[in-house]
CSV table of N, CA and C in Angstrom, one decimal:
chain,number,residue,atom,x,y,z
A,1,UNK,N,-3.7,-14.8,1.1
A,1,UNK,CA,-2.6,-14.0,1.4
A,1,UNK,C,-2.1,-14.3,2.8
A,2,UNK,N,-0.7,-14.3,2.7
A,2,UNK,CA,0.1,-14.9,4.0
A,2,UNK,C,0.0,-13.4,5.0
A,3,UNK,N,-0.2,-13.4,6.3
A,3,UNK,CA,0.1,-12.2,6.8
A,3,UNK,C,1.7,-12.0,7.0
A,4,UNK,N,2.2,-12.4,7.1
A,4,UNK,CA,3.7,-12.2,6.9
A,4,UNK,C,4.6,-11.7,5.6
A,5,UNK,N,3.7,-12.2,4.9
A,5,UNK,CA,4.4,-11.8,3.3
A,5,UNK,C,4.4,-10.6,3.2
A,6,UNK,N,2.8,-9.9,3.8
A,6,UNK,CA,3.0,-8.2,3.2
A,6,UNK,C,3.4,-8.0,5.0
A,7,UNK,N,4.5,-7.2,4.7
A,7,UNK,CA,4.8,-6.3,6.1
A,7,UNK,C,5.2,-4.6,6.1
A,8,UNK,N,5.0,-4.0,6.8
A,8,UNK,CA,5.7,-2.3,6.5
A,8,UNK,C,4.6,-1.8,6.4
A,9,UNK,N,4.5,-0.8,4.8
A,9,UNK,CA,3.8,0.0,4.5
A,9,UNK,C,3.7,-0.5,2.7
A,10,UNK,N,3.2,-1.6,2.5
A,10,UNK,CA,3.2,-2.1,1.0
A,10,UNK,C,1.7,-2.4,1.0
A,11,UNK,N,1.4,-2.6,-0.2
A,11,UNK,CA,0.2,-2.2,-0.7
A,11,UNK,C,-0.4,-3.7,-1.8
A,12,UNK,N,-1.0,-4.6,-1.7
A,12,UNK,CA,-1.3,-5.4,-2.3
A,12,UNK,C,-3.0,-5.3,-3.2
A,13,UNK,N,-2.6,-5.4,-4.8
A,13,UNK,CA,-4.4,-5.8,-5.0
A,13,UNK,C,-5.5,-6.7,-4.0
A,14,UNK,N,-6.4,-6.3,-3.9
A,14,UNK,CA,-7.7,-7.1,-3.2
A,14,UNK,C,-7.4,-8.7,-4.1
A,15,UNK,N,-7.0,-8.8,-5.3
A,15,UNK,CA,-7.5,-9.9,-5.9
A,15,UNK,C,-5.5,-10.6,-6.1
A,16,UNK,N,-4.6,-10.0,-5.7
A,16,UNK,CA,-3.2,-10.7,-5.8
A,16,UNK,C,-3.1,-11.9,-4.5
A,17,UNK,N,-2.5,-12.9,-4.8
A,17,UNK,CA,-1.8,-14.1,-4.4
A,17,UNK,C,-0.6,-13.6,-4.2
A,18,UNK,N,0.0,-13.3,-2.8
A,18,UNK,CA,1.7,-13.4,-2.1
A,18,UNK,C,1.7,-14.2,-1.8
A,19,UNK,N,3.0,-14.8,-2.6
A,19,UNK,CA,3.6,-16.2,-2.3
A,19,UNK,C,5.0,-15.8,-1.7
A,20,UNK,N,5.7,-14.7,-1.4
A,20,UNK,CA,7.0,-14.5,-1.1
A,20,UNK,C,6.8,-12.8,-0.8
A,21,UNK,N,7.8,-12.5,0.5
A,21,UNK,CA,7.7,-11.4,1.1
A,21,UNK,C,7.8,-10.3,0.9
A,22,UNK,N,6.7,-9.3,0.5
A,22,UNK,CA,7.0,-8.0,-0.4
A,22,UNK,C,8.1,-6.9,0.7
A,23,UNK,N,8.7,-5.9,-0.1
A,23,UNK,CA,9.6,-5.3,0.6
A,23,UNK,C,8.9,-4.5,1.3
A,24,UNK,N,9.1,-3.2,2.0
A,24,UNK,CA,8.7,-2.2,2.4
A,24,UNK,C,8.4,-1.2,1.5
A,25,UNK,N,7.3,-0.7,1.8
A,25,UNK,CA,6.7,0.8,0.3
A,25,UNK,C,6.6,0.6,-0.9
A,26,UNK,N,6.0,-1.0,-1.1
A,26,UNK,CA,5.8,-1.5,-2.6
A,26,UNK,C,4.4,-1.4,-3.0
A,27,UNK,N,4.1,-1.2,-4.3
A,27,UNK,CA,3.0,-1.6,-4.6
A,27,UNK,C,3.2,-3.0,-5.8
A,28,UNK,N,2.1,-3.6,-4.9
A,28,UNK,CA,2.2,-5.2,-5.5
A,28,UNK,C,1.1,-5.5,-6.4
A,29,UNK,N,1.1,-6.3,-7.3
A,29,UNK,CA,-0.3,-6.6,-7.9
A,29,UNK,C,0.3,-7.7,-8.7
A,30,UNK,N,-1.5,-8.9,-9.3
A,30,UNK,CA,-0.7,-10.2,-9.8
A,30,UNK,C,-1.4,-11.3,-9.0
A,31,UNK,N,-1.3,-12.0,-9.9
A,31,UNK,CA,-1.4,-13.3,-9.6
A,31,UNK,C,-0.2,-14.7,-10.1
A,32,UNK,N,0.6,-14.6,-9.4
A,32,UNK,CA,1.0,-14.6,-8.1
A,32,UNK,C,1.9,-13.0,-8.1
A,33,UNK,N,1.7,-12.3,-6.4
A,33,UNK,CA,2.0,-10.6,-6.1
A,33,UNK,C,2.8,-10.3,-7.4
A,34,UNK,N,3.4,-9.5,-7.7
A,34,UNK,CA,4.8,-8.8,-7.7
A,34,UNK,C,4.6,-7.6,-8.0
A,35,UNK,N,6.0,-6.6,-7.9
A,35,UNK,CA,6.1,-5.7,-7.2
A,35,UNK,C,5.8,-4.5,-8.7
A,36,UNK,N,4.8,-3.9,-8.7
A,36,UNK,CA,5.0,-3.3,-9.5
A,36,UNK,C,5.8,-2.0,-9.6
A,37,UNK,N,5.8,-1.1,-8.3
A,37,UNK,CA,6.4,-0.2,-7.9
A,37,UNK,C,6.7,0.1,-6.7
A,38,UNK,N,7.3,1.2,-6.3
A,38,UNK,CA,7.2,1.8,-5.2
A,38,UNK,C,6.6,2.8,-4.6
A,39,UNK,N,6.1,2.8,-3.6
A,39,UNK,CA,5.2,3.6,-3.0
A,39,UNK,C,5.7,5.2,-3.2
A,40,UNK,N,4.8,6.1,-3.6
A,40,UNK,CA,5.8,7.8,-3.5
A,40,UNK,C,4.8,8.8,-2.7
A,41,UNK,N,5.3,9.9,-2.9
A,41,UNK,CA,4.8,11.1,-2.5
A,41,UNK,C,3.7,10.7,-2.8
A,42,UNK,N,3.2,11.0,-4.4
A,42,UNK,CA,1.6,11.4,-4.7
A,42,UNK,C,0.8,10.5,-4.0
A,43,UNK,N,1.3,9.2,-3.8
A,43,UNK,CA,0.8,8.0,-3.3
A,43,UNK,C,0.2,8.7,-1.4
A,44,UNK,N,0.9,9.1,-1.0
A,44,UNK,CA,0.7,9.3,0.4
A,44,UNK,C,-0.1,10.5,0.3
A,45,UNK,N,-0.2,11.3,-0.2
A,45,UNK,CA,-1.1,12.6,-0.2
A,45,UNK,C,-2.8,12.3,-1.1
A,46,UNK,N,-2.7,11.3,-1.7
A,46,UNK,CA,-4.2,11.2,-2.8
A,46,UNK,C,-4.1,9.9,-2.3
A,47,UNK,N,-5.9,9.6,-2.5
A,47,UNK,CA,-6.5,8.0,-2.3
A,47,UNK,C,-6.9,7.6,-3.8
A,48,UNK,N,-6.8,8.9,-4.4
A,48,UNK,CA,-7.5,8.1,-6.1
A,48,UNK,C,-7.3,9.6,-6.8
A,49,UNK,N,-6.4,9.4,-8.2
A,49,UNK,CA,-6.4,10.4,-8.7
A,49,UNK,C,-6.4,11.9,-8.0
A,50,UNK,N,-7.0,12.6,-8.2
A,50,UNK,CA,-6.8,13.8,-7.6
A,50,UNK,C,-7.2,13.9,-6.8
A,51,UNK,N,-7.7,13.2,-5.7
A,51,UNK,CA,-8.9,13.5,-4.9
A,51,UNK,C,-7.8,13.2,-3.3
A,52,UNK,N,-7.7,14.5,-2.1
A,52,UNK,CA,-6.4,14.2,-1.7
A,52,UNK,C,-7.2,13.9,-0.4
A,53,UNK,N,-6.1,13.0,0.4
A,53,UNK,CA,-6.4,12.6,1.8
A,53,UNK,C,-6.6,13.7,2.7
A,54,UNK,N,-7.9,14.1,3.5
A,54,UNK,CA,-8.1,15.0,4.4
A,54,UNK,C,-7.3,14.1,6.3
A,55,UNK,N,-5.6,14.2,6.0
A,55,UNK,CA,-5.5,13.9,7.2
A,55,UNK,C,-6.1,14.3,8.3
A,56,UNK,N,-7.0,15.2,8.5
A,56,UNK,CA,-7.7,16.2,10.3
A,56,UNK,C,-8.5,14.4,10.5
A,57,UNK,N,-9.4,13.7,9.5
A,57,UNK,CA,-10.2,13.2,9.7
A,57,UNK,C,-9.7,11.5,9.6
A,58,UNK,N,-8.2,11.2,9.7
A,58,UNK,CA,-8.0,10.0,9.6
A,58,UNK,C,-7.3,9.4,11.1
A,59,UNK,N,-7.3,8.4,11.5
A,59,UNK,CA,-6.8,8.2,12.4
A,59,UNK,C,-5.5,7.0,12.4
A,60,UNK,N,-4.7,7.6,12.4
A,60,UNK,CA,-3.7,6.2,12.4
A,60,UNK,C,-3.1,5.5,13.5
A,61,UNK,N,-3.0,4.6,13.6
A,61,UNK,CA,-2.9,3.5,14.8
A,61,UNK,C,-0.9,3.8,15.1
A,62,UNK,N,-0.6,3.9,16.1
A,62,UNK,CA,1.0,3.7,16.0
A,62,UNK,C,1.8,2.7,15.6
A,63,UNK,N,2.7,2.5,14.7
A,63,UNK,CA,3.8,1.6,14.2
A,63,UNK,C,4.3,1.3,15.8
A,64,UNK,N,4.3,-0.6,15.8
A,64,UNK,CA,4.9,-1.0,16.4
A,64,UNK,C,5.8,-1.5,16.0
């Protein structure tokens, strides 16, 4: 995986090949990437099925 390819807040399988630059807020998967979706709400609020992100205990780095 190119680090340039994924930029923003997009999301690639552990096992996809980017060969060309995913957009912003995608979810990618594939060999070679592509886009299967876009990132949404439920996406930001849960890590797996129901099971929801306790933001008190995460720490996020600032967007440069």
């Amino acid at each position: 995986m190119w680090k340039e390819a994924v930029k923003g807040r997009s999301v690639s399988d552990s096992g996809s090949i980017v060969t060309k630059d995913l957009p912003d807020n995608v979810v990618a998967v594939g060999n070679p990437a592509h886009v299967m979706r876009e990132v949404n709400d439920h996406d930001r609020a849960y890590y797996f099925k129901d099971r929801q992100i306790d933001w008190s205990k995460v720490s996020v780095p600032d967007q440069k």
